Short mmCIF file of C-alpha atoms in Angstrom, two decimals:
data_model
loop_
_atom_site.label_atom_id
_atom_site.label_comp_id
_atom_site.label_asym_id
_atom_site.label_seq_id
_atom_site.Cartn_x
_atom_site.Cartn_y
_atom_site.Cartn_z
CA MET A 1 79.18 86.91 86.59
CA GLN A 2 78.67 86.47 90.22
CA VAL A 3 80.87 88.96 92.31
CA THR A 4 81.49 88.62 95.93
CA LYS A 5 81.58 91.79 97.93
CA MET A 6 85.21 92.57 98.07
CA ALA A 7 87.20 93.02 101.20
CA ASN A 8 90.52 95.08 101.14
CA LEU A 9 93.19 92.44 100.44
CA ARG A 10 96.45 92.53 102.07
CA TRP A 11 98.42 89.16 101.30
CA ALA A 12 101.91 88.19 101.92
CA PHE A 13 104.09 85.29 101.01
CA GLN A 14 107.63 84.42 102.40
CA CYS A 15 109.69 83.60 99.26
CA GLY A 16 112.89 83.49 101.17
CA SER A 17 111.79 80.22 103.02
CA TRP A 18 110.20 78.70 100.05
CA VAL A 19 112.28 75.72 98.56
CA PRO A 20 110.17 74.69 95.61
CA THR A 21 109.62 70.98 94.80
CA GLN A 22 109.60 69.92 91.23
CA ALA A 23 105.86 69.42 91.43
CA GLU A 24 105.30 72.96 92.97
CA TRP A 25 107.55 74.83 90.36
CA ALA A 26 106.16 72.92 87.44
CA LEU A 27 102.48 73.63 88.29
CA ALA A 28 103.32 77.18 89.02
CA ALA A 29 104.83 77.60 85.62
CA GLN A 30 101.85 76.12 84.07
CA CYS A 31 99.44 78.37 85.85
CA VAL A 32 100.91 81.82 84.63
CA GLN A 33 100.60 83.39 81.21
CA PRO A 34 103.23 82.15 78.73
CA GLU A 35 104.97 85.40 78.33
CA GLU A 36 105.23 85.72 82.15
CA LYS A 37 106.70 82.31 82.46
CA GLU A 38 109.31 83.22 79.94
CA ARG A 39 110.20 86.48 81.59
CA ILE A 40 110.63 84.62 85.00
CA GLY A 41 112.73 82.00 83.45
CA ARG A 42 115.06 84.76 82.36
CA PHE A 43 115.98 85.72 85.91
CA VAL A 44 119.68 84.83 86.83
CA PHE A 45 119.00 83.85 90.48
CA LYS A 46 116.45 81.53 92.00
CA LYS A 47 115.56 84.17 94.50
CA ASP A 48 114.39 86.64 91.85
CA ALA A 49 112.57 83.84 89.87
CA LYS A 50 110.74 82.80 93.04
CA SER A 51 109.63 86.36 93.93
CA ALA A 52 108.34 87.08 90.46
CA MET A 53 106.37 83.82 90.25
CA VAL A 54 104.80 84.35 93.59
CA GLY A 55 103.87 87.86 92.48
CA ARG A 56 101.96 86.56 89.48
CA LEU A 57 100.32 83.80 91.40
CA LEU A 58 99.27 86.25 94.04
CA LEU A 59 97.57 88.57 91.44
CA ARG A 60 95.82 85.58 89.57
CA LYS A 61 94.52 84.03 92.99
CA ALA A 62 93.08 87.52 94.08
CA ILE A 63 91.30 88.17 90.80
CA ALA A 64 89.97 84.63 90.46
CA ASP A 65 88.69 84.64 94.17
CA THR A 66 87.42 88.32 94.12
CA LEU A 67 85.82 88.74 90.60
CA HIS A 68 85.26 85.05 89.89
CA ILE A 69 86.91 85.35 86.43
CA PRO A 70 87.70 81.86 85.39
CA TYR A 71 91.45 81.21 86.10
CA ASN A 72 92.38 80.48 82.60
CA ASP A 73 90.55 83.54 81.30
CA ILE A 74 92.46 85.94 83.43
CA ARG A 75 94.63 88.14 81.06
CA LEU A 76 97.08 90.50 82.75
CA ALA A 77 99.13 93.12 80.91
CA ARG A 78 101.57 95.88 81.96
CA THR A 79 101.32 99.61 81.48
CA GLU A 80 104.25 101.41 79.77
CA LYS A 81 105.59 102.01 83.41
CA GLY A 82 105.40 98.42 84.27
CA LYS A 83 102.34 98.39 86.59
CA PRO A 84 100.30 95.24 85.93
CA TYR A 85 96.65 95.59 85.14
CA LEU A 86 93.63 93.31 84.33
CA THR A 87 92.61 93.41 80.55
CA ASN A 88 89.30 91.41 81.23
CA ALA A 89 85.82 93.22 81.33
CA VAL A 90 84.64 93.47 84.95
CA PRO A 91 81.23 94.46 86.43
CA ALA A 92 80.36 98.06 86.53
CA ASN A 93 80.52 98.21 90.40
CA PHE A 94 84.20 96.83 90.18
CA ALA A 95 85.35 99.23 87.42
CA ARG A 96 87.75 100.80 89.92
CA PHE A 97 89.02 97.51 91.22
CA ASN A 98 92.75 98.12 91.99
CA PHE A 99 95.76 96.01 92.88
CA ASN A 100 99.47 96.21 93.27
CA ILE A 101 102.18 93.83 94.15
CA SER A 102 105.78 94.12 95.50
CA HIS A 103 108.58 91.76 96.20
CA GLN A 104 111.94 92.50 97.79
CA GLY A 105 114.05 90.79 100.42
CA ASP A 106 112.40 87.56 101.59
CA TRP A 107 108.70 88.68 100.98
CA ALA A 108 106.26 89.27 98.18
CA VAL A 109 103.09 91.15 99.05
CA LEU A 110 99.88 92.05 97.32
CA ALA A 111 97.31 94.90 98.11
CA ALA A 112 93.95 95.24 96.51
CA GLU A 113 91.08 97.77 96.89
CA PRO A 114 87.63 97.62 95.34
CA THR A 115 87.49 101.35 94.53
CA ARG A 116 90.55 103.15 95.67
CA GLN A 117 93.81 103.53 93.98
CA VAL A 118 96.39 101.30 95.72
CA GLY A 119 100.16 100.99 95.82
CA VAL A 120 102.37 98.68 98.07
CA ASP A 121 105.91 98.47 98.68
CA VAL A 122 108.10 96.11 100.95
CA MET A 123 111.83 96.39 101.64
CA LYS A 124 114.40 94.49 103.65
CA ILE A 125 116.21 96.60 106.26
CA GLU A 126 119.78 96.04 105.35
CA LEU A 127 122.89 97.79 104.19
CA SER A 128 123.06 97.21 100.52
CA ARG A 129 126.19 95.72 98.82
CA GLY A 130 129.07 98.07 98.03
CA ASN A 131 128.44 100.46 100.99
CA LYS A 132 131.07 100.66 103.79
CA SER A 133 128.95 102.57 106.30
CA VAL A 134 125.25 103.58 106.98
CA THR A 135 126.30 107.19 106.64
CA GLU A 136 127.87 106.46 103.18
CA PHE A 137 124.76 104.67 102.10
CA LEU A 138 122.42 107.47 103.27
CA ASP A 139 124.37 110.11 101.55
CA THR A 140 123.95 108.48 98.18
CA PHE A 141 120.14 109.23 98.46
CA GLN A 142 120.31 112.84 99.47
CA ARG A 143 118.56 113.91 96.19
CA GLN A 144 115.62 111.48 96.81
CA PHE A 145 114.64 113.09 100.30
CA THR A 146 113.78 116.43 101.62
CA VAL A 147 115.91 118.22 104.34
CA GLN A 148 113.28 117.33 106.86
CA GLU A 149 113.06 113.67 105.77
CA MET A 150 116.74 113.32 106.04
CA ARG A 151 116.66 114.77 109.47
CA THR A 152 113.93 112.30 110.56
CA ILE A 153 115.92 109.46 108.85
CA LYS A 154 119.27 110.23 110.80
CA ALA A 155 117.54 111.04 114.03
CA PRO A 156 117.68 107.42 115.50
CA LEU A 157 120.79 106.86 117.67
CA THR A 158 121.64 103.49 116.14
CA GLU A 159 122.59 102.66 112.57
CA LYS A 160 119.90 99.90 112.44
CA GLY A 161 117.49 102.43 113.58
CA GLN A 162 118.50 104.89 110.78
CA LEU A 163 118.31 102.09 108.23
CA ALA A 164 114.84 101.21 109.38
CA MET A 165 113.66 104.80 109.09
CA PHE A 166 115.31 105.11 105.66
CA TYR A 167 113.47 102.01 104.31
CA ARG A 168 110.23 103.21 105.87
CA HIS A 169 110.39 106.45 103.96
CA TRP A 170 111.46 104.63 100.93
CA CYS A 171 108.52 102.42 101.06
CA LEU A 172 106.27 105.51 101.64
CA LYS A 173 107.61 107.13 98.48
CA GLU A 174 107.43 103.96 96.33
CA SER A 175 103.88 103.03 97.48
CA TYR A 176 102.64 106.66 96.43
CA VAL A 177 104.26 106.41 93.10
CA LYS A 178 103.10 102.80 92.42
CA ALA A 179 99.48 103.70 93.37
CA LEU A 180 99.55 106.43 90.66
CA GLY A 181 101.36 104.12 88.15
CA ILE A 182 103.83 106.79 87.24
CA GLY A 183 107.11 104.81 87.76
CA ILE A 184 110.37 106.12 86.98
CA GLY A 185 110.79 109.85 86.08
CA PHE A 186 108.89 111.08 89.08
CA THR A 187 110.84 113.35 91.23
CA LEU A 188 110.81 111.73 94.72
CA GLN A 189 111.83 114.91 96.49
CA ARG A 190 108.56 116.25 95.43
CA LEU A 191 107.16 114.14 98.30
CA ASP A 192 107.67 115.14 101.86
CA PHE A 193 106.50 112.53 104.48
CA ARG A 194 105.82 113.69 108.08
CA ILE A 195 106.16 110.68 110.54
CA ASN A 196 104.03 111.07 113.59
CA THR A 197 104.34 107.50 115.05
CA HIS A 198 108.11 106.74 115.07
CA ASP A 199 108.15 102.97 115.82
CA LEU A 200 106.76 100.36 113.66
CA SER A 201 106.12 96.69 114.77
CA THR A 202 104.63 93.49 113.47
CA GLU A 203 101.74 94.10 116.03
CA THR A 204 100.41 97.29 114.90
CA ILE A 205 99.37 99.23 111.72
CA VAL A 206 100.27 102.80 111.76
CA GLN A 207 98.21 105.26 109.57
CA ASP A 208 99.00 108.70 110.74
CA THR A 209 101.83 109.52 108.54
CA GLN A 210 101.05 112.58 106.36
CA VAL A 211 102.36 113.63 103.05
CA LEU A 212 103.13 117.02 101.39
CA VAL A 213 103.26 117.06 97.55
CA ASP A 214 105.18 120.07 96.19
CA ASN A 215 105.07 121.62 99.62
CA GLU A 216 101.21 121.39 99.81
CA SER A 217 99.57 118.99 102.20
CA ASP A 218 97.51 116.23 100.60
CA GLU A 219 94.88 114.81 102.98
CA SER A 220 93.45 112.37 100.54
CA TRP A 221 96.04 109.70 101.07
CA ILE A 222 96.19 106.90 103.74
CA PHE A 223 99.32 105.15 104.41
CA GLU A 224 99.11 101.85 106.24
CA GLU A 225 102.58 101.11 107.72
CA THR A 226 103.74 97.82 109.44
CA CYS A 227 106.38 95.24 109.76
CA LEU A 228 106.17 91.72 108.27
CA ASP A 229 108.98 90.64 110.57
CA GLN A 230 111.89 92.33 112.27
CA ASP A 231 113.81 92.85 108.99
CA HIS A 232 110.99 93.90 106.65
CA CYS A 233 108.80 96.96 106.48
CA VAL A 234 105.78 97.39 104.23
CA VAL A 235 103.69 100.41 103.25
CA THR A 236 100.29 100.44 101.45
CA ALA A 237 99.10 103.70 100.03
CA CYS A 238 95.50 104.28 99.26
CA LYS A 239 94.15 107.32 97.54
CA CYS A 240 90.76 108.37 98.92
CA ASP A 241 87.77 109.77 97.04
CA LYS A 242 88.04 113.45 96.57
CA GLN A 243 85.24 114.23 98.84
CA CYS A 244 86.89 112.35 101.78
CA ASN A 245 89.94 113.49 103.56
CA ARG A 246 92.68 111.56 105.69
CA LYS A 247 91.32 112.94 109.08
CA GLU A 248 87.71 111.74 108.39
CA ILE A 249 88.78 108.30 107.27
CA THR A 250 91.61 107.30 109.63
CA GLY A 251 89.45 107.02 112.64
CA HIS A 252 86.96 104.45 111.23
CA ARG A 253 88.51 103.00 108.15
CA PRO A 254 89.62 99.38 109.03
CA CYS A 255 93.16 98.54 108.73
CA HIS A 256 93.93 95.09 107.27
CA PRO A 257 96.92 93.01 108.57
CA PHE A 258 98.75 91.09 105.92
CA VAL A 259 97.54 87.53 105.64
CA VAL A 260 100.51 85.08 104.95
CA GLN A 261 99.74 82.61 102.18
CA THR A 262 101.37 79.32 101.44
CA ILE A 263 102.04 77.99 98.13
CA ASN A 264 99.17 75.54 98.36
CA THR A 265 96.75 78.29 98.95
CA LEU A 266 98.18 80.24 95.95
CA LEU A 267 97.75 77.14 93.69
CA SER A 268 94.33 76.03 94.98
CA GLY A 269 91.84 76.47 92.29
CA ALA A 270 94.53 77.27 89.77
CA GLN A 271 94.22 75.77 86.37
CA THR A 272 97.06 75.15 83.95
CA GLN A 273 97.58 77.08 80.73
CA SER A 274 100.27 74.79 79.24
CA GLY A 275 101.87 71.43 79.50
CA GLU A 276 104.54 70.49 81.92
CA ASP A 277 107.98 71.71 80.98
CA ILE A 278 110.76 69.52 82.50
CA GLN A 279 113.44 71.75 81.12
CA TYR A 280 112.03 74.86 82.77
CA TRP A 281 112.67 73.02 86.19
CA GLU A 282 115.99 71.72 85.24
CA ARG A 283 117.10 75.38 84.26
CA PHE A 284 115.60 76.54 87.55
CA CYS A 285 117.73 74.13 89.51
CA GLU A 286 120.88 75.20 87.69
CA LYS A 287 120.65 78.70 89.09
CA LEU A 288 122.30 80.12 92.15
CA GLU A 289 119.92 81.13 94.98
CA GLN A 290 121.33 84.58 94.94
CA PRO A 291 124.51 86.52 94.25
CA THR A 292 127.46 85.11 96.22
CA GLY A 293 128.61 87.05 99.22
CA ARG A 294 124.96 87.76 100.43
#
């Protein structure tokens, strides 16, 4: 098996603006594993089905392009905590090949690393349904954040600024948890993030945020923070080797901006695993795009 030297992948797809044609949706459904196709078909809304479908296509494209495993031979499974992983045998020098996906709001994202544990999380900066005010919304999450974090979250003078800082902290915590693959059950208040650069933008990647775990500083983590647009923040968490520390790596480790993919690029080189299913397309068309009132 020929393996190309792998770059650190950062890919993004704007699901919110994707209106699938019949040909696109039918081909996408044929290119994922049957059990994943079935799972995606159970989503009530188009928005969620599209995000889940794109997530699987991102994974398969990254694995096929990087490890050169034949597309039809790629087999993905999930851990008990729901983290996807590759079941295929890989070359010894890629034994630690690691990837993660996230989809929320209008975007789906993928991060992959050749040797380091990686987790990624994207969030749309908006007030969730059912909350009358930003203050009320933030108060419901008191148990998830430390006193210092809540102070930082509420420091901006505008509600939009407070929401942005909240979701930034949320992405930091989720990316850490997803990198470890520990999922639900981890007490998020054990993590205490210290923000050093307060503003994020689409033009820069911040990586000077530090984390305390159980009140002890952990310098082995790098957090790459940026915005995909003015309404979405994304964080990639990378666990460095034990002999490295954050201060040594931050200065020279390259940061990778998210490369926006199209449906054509995701499906290029894809191979079908099943026949065309007209009813699958028809059922998709019957769904609402998203819950009413949003």
